[in-house]
Short mmCIF file of C-alpha atoms in Angstrom, two decimals:
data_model
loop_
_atom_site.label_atom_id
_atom_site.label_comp_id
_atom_site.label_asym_id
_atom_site.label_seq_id
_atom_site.Cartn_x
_atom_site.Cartn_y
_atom_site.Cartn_z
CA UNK A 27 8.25 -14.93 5.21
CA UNK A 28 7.86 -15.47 1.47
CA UNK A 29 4.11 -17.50 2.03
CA UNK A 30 3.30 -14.36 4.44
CA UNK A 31 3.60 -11.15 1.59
CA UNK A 32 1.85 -13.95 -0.85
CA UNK A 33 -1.13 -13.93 1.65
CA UNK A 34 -1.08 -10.48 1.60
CA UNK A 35 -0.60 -9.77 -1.87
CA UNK A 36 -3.97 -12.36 -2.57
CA UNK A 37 -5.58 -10.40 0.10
CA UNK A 38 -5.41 -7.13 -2.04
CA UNK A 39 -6.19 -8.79 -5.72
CA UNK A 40 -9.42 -10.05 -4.21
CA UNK A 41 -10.35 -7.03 -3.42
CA UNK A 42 -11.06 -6.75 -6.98
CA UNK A 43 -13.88 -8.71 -8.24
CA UNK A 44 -13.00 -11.30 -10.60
CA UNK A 45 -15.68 -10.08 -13.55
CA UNK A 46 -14.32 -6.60 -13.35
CA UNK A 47 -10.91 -7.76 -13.91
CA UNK A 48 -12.46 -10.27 -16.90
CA UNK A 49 -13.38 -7.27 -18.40
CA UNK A 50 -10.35 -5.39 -18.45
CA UNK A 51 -8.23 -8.27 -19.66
CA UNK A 52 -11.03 -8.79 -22.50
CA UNK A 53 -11.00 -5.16 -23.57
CA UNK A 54 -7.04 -5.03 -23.24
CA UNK A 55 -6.79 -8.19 -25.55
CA UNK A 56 -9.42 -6.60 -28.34
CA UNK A 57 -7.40 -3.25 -28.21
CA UNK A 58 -4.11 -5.11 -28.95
CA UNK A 59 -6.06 -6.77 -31.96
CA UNK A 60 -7.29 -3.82 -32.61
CA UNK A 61 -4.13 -1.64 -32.91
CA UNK A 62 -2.74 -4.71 -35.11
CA UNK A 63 -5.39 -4.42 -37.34
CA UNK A 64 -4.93 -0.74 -37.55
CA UNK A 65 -0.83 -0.21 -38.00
CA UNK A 66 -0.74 -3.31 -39.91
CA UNK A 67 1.15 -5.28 -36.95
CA UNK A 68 3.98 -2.44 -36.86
CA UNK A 69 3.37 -1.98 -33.30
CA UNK A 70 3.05 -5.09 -32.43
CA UNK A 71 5.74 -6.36 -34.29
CA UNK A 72 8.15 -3.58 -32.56
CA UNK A 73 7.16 -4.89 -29.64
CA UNK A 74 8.63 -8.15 -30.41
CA UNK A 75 11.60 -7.52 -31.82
CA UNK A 76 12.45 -5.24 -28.21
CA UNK A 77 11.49 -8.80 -25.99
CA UNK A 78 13.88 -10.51 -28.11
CA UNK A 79 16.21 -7.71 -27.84
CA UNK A 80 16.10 -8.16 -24.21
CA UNK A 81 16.41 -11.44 -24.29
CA UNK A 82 19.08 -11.92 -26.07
CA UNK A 83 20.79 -9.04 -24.79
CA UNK A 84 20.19 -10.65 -20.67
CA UNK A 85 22.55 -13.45 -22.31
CA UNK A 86 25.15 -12.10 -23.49
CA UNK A 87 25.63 -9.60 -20.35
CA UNK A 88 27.79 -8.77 -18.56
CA UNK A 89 29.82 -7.57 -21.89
CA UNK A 90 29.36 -4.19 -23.24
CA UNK A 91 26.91 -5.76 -26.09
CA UNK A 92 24.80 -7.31 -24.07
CA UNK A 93 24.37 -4.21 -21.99
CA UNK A 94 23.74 -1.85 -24.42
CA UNK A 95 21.25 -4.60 -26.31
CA UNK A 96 19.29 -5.34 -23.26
CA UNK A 97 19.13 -1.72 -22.30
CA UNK A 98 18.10 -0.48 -25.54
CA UNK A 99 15.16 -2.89 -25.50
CA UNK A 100 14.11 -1.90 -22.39
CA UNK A 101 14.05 1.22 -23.19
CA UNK A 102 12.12 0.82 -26.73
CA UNK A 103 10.16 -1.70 -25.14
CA UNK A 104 8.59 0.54 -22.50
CA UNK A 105 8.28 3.99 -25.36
CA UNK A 106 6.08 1.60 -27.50
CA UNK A 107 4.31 0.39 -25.05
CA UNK A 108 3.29 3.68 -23.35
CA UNK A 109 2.17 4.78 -26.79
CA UNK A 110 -0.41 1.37 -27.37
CA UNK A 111 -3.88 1.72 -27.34
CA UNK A 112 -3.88 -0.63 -24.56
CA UNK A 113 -1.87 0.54 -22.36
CA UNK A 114 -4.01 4.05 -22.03
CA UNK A 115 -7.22 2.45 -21.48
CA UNK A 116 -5.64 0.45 -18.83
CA UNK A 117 -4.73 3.56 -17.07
CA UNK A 118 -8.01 5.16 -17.69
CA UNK A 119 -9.52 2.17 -16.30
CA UNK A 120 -7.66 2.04 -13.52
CA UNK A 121 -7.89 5.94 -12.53
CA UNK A 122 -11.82 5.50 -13.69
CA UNK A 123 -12.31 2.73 -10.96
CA UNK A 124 -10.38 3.59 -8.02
CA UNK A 125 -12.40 7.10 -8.71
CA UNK A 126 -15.60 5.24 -8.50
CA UNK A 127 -14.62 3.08 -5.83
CA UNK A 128 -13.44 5.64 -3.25
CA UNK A 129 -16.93 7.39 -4.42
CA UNK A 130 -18.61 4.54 -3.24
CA UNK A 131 -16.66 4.31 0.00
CA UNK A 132 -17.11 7.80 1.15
CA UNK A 133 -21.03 7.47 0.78
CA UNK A 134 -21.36 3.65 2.17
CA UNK A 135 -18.18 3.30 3.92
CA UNK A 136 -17.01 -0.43 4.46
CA UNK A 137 -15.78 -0.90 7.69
CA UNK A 138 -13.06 -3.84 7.94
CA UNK A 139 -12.27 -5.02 11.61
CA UNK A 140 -9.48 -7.67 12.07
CA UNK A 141 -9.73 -10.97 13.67
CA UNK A 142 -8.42 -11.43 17.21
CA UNK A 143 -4.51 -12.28 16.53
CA UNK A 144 -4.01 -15.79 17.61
CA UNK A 145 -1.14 -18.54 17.09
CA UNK A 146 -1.70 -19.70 13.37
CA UNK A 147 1.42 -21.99 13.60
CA UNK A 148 4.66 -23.07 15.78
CA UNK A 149 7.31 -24.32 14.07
CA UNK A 150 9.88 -26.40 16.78
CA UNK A 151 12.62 -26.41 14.82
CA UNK A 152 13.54 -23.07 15.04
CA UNK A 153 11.21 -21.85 17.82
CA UNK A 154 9.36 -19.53 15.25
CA UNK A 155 5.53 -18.59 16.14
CA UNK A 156 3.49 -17.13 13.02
CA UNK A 157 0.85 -14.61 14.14
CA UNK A 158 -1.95 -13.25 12.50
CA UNK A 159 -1.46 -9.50 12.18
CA UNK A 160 -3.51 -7.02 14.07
CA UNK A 161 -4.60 -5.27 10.41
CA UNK A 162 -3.84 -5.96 6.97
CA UNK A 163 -3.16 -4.75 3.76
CA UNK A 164 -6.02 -3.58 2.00
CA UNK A 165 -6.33 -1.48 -1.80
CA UNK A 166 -10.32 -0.26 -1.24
CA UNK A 167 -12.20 0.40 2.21
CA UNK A 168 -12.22 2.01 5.56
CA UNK A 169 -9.99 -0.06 8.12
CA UNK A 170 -10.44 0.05 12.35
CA UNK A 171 -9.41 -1.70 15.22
CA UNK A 172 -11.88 -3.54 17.24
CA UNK A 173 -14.57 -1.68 19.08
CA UNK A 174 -14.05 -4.08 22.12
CA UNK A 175 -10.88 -5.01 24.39
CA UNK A 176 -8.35 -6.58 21.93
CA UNK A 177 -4.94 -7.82 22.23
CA UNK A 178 -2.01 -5.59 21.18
CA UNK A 179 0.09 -6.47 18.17
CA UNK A 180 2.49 -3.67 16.16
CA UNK A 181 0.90 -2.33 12.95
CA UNK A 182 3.05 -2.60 9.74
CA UNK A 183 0.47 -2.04 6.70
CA UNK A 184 -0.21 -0.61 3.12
CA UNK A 185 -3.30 0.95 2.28
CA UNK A 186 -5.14 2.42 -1.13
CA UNK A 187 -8.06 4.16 -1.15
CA UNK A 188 -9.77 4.53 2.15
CA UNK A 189 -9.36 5.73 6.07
CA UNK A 190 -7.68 4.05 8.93
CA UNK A 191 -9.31 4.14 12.45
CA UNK A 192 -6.96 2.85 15.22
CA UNK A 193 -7.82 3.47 18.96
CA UNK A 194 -5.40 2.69 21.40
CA UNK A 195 -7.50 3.03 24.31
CA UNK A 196 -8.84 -0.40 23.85
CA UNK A 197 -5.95 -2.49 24.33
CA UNK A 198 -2.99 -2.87 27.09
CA UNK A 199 0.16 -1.55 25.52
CA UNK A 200 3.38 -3.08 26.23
CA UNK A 201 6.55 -2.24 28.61
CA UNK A 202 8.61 -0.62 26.01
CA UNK A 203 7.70 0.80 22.29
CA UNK A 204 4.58 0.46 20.81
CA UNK A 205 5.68 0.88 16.79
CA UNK A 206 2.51 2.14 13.99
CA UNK A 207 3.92 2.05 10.24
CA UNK A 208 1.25 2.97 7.79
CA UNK A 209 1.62 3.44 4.31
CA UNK A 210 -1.15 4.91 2.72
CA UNK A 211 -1.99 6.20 -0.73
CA UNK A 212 -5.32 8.37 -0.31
CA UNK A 213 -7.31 8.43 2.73
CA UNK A 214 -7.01 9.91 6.27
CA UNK A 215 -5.52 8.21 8.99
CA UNK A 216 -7.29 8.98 12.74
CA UNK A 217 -5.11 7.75 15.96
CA UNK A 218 -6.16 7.63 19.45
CA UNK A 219 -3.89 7.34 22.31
CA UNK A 220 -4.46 7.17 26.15
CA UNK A 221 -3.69 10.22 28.11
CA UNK A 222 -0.66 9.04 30.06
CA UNK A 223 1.26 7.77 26.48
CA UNK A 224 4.15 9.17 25.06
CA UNK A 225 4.65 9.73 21.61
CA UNK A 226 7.20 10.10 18.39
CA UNK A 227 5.95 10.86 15.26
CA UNK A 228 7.19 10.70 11.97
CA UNK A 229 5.01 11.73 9.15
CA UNK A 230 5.18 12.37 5.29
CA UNK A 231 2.41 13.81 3.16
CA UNK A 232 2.35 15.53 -0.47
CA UNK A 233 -0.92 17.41 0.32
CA UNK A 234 -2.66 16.92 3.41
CA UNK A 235 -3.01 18.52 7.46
CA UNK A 236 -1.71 17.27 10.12
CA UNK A 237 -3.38 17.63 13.91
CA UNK A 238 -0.94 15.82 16.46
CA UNK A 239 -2.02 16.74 19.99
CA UNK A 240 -1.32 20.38 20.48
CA UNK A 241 0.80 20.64 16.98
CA UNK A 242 -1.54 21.57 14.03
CA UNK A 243 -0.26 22.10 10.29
CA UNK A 244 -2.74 23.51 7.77
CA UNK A 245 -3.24 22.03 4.80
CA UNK A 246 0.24 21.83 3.13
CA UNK A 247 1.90 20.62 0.09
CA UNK A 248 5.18 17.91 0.21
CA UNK A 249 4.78 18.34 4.05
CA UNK A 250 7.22 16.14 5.92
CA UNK A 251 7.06 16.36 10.20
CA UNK A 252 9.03 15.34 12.80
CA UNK A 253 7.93 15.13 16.48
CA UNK A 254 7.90 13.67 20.02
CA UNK A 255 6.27 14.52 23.25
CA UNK A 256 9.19 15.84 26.11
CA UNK A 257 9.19 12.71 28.03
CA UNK A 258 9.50 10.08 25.09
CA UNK A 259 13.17 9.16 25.60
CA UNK A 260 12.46 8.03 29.55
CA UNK A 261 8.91 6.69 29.18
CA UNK A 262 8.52 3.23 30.01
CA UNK A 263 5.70 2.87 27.90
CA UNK A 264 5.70 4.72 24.39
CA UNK A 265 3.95 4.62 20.99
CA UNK A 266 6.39 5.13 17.83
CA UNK A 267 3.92 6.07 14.50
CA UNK A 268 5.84 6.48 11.65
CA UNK A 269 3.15 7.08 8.80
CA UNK A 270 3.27 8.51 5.14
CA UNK A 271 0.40 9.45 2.67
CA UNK A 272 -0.06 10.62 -0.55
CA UNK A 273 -3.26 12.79 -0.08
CA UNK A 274 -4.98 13.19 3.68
CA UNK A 275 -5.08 13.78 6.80
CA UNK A 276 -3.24 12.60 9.58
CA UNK A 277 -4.90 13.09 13.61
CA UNK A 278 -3.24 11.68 16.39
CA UNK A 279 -5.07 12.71 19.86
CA UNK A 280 -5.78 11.62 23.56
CA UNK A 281 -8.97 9.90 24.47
#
């Protein structure tokens, strides 16, 4: 389980490119010169004497000494460092680039299409089978199931900046639930579902609409919805989306 999420968390770094994040490490290093230079190590030197605070202070807990020490410097630690130089061009940086890069996806949007799931590994011992997911993780781009017949696997994934395309009309779904769990941070998410499926949906947005079959909410803010087609409960074959988004819009309709 542990070598899975580390897949998955390298998936998303290299999303970045490795000059970009270079630079940022380079700038962030001059900055913390730079703000030495400039308060004559004070901040820097505050900084310090917080780590060791913590440090010392994770030793001696669980007493009342130790708690209030290592508490203290976490909380010092984390005023001072809001208030560095480097810290705010990090998270100008950051806002800067995943502005840019969502830009850059809306006008040339990359489309990302998974690999057929297939048996990466069977372990005998405990009659585990490891299976590559249907879609992944990603933090930049636009993400869709295969154009072509594919194999049905449940979705369980996080996504940044971009859209997620997933047509259910493509695959054969299973006897039972079909579960969708998407995460999402900005970016619409577009479902399509065949005409004889059933459906429950669970949905969370801070600003976004929401068009599920005949139900339509405007544009809302802090918008959370709850709903499920009449025969769910005795359908033999059902699709369960549970989804939640930041900014966007959510569309779940029959094809």
């Amino acid at each position: 389980m542990r070598l899975f999420y580390d897949r998955e968390a390298a998936a998303i770094f290299n999303q970045l490119k490795t000059e970009t994040i270079n630079l940022f490490l380079l700038i962030g290093v001059a900055l913390l010169v730079l703000e030495f230079t400039l308060h004559d190590g004070g901040t820097v030197f505050f900084l310090l004497v917080t780590i060791a605070g913590i440090y010392f202070g994770r030793k001696k807990m669980p007493r009342t000494k130790g708690k209030i020490l290592f508490w203290s410097g976490i909380f010092f630690f984390t005023l001072t460092l809001l208030n560095t130089a480097a810290f705010k061009f990090l998270l100008i940086a950051i806002l800067v680039y995943t502005i840019y890069k969502y830009i850059q996806n809306q006008k040339n949007p990359k489309v990302i299409k998974p690999e057929q799931p297939i048996v990466l590994e069977k372990k005998e011992d405990h009659g585990m089978v490891i299976e590559a997911p249907l879609m992944k993780n990603i933090l930049f781009g636009t993400q869709q199931t295969p154009e072509e017949v594919y194999e049905w696997k449940d979705i369980n994934i996080q996504t940044g900046v971009g859209d997620t395309v997933i047509d259910l009309t493509n695959t054969v779904l299973p006897k039972g639930e079909a579960v969708i769990f998407i995460r999402g941070f900005i970016g619409n998410i577009q479902i399509f579902i065949p005409y004889d499926a059933e459906v429950s949906l669970k949905h969370s947005v801070a600003a976004g609409a929401v068009n599920v079959l005949d139900y339509q909410e405007p544009r809302k803010l802090n918008c959370t919805i709850n709903l499920q087609t009449e025969g769910y409960l005795e359908a033999k074959e059902k699709i369960k989306i549970c989804t939640s988004l930041l900014t966007g819009d959510l569309e779940v309709r029959r094809k």
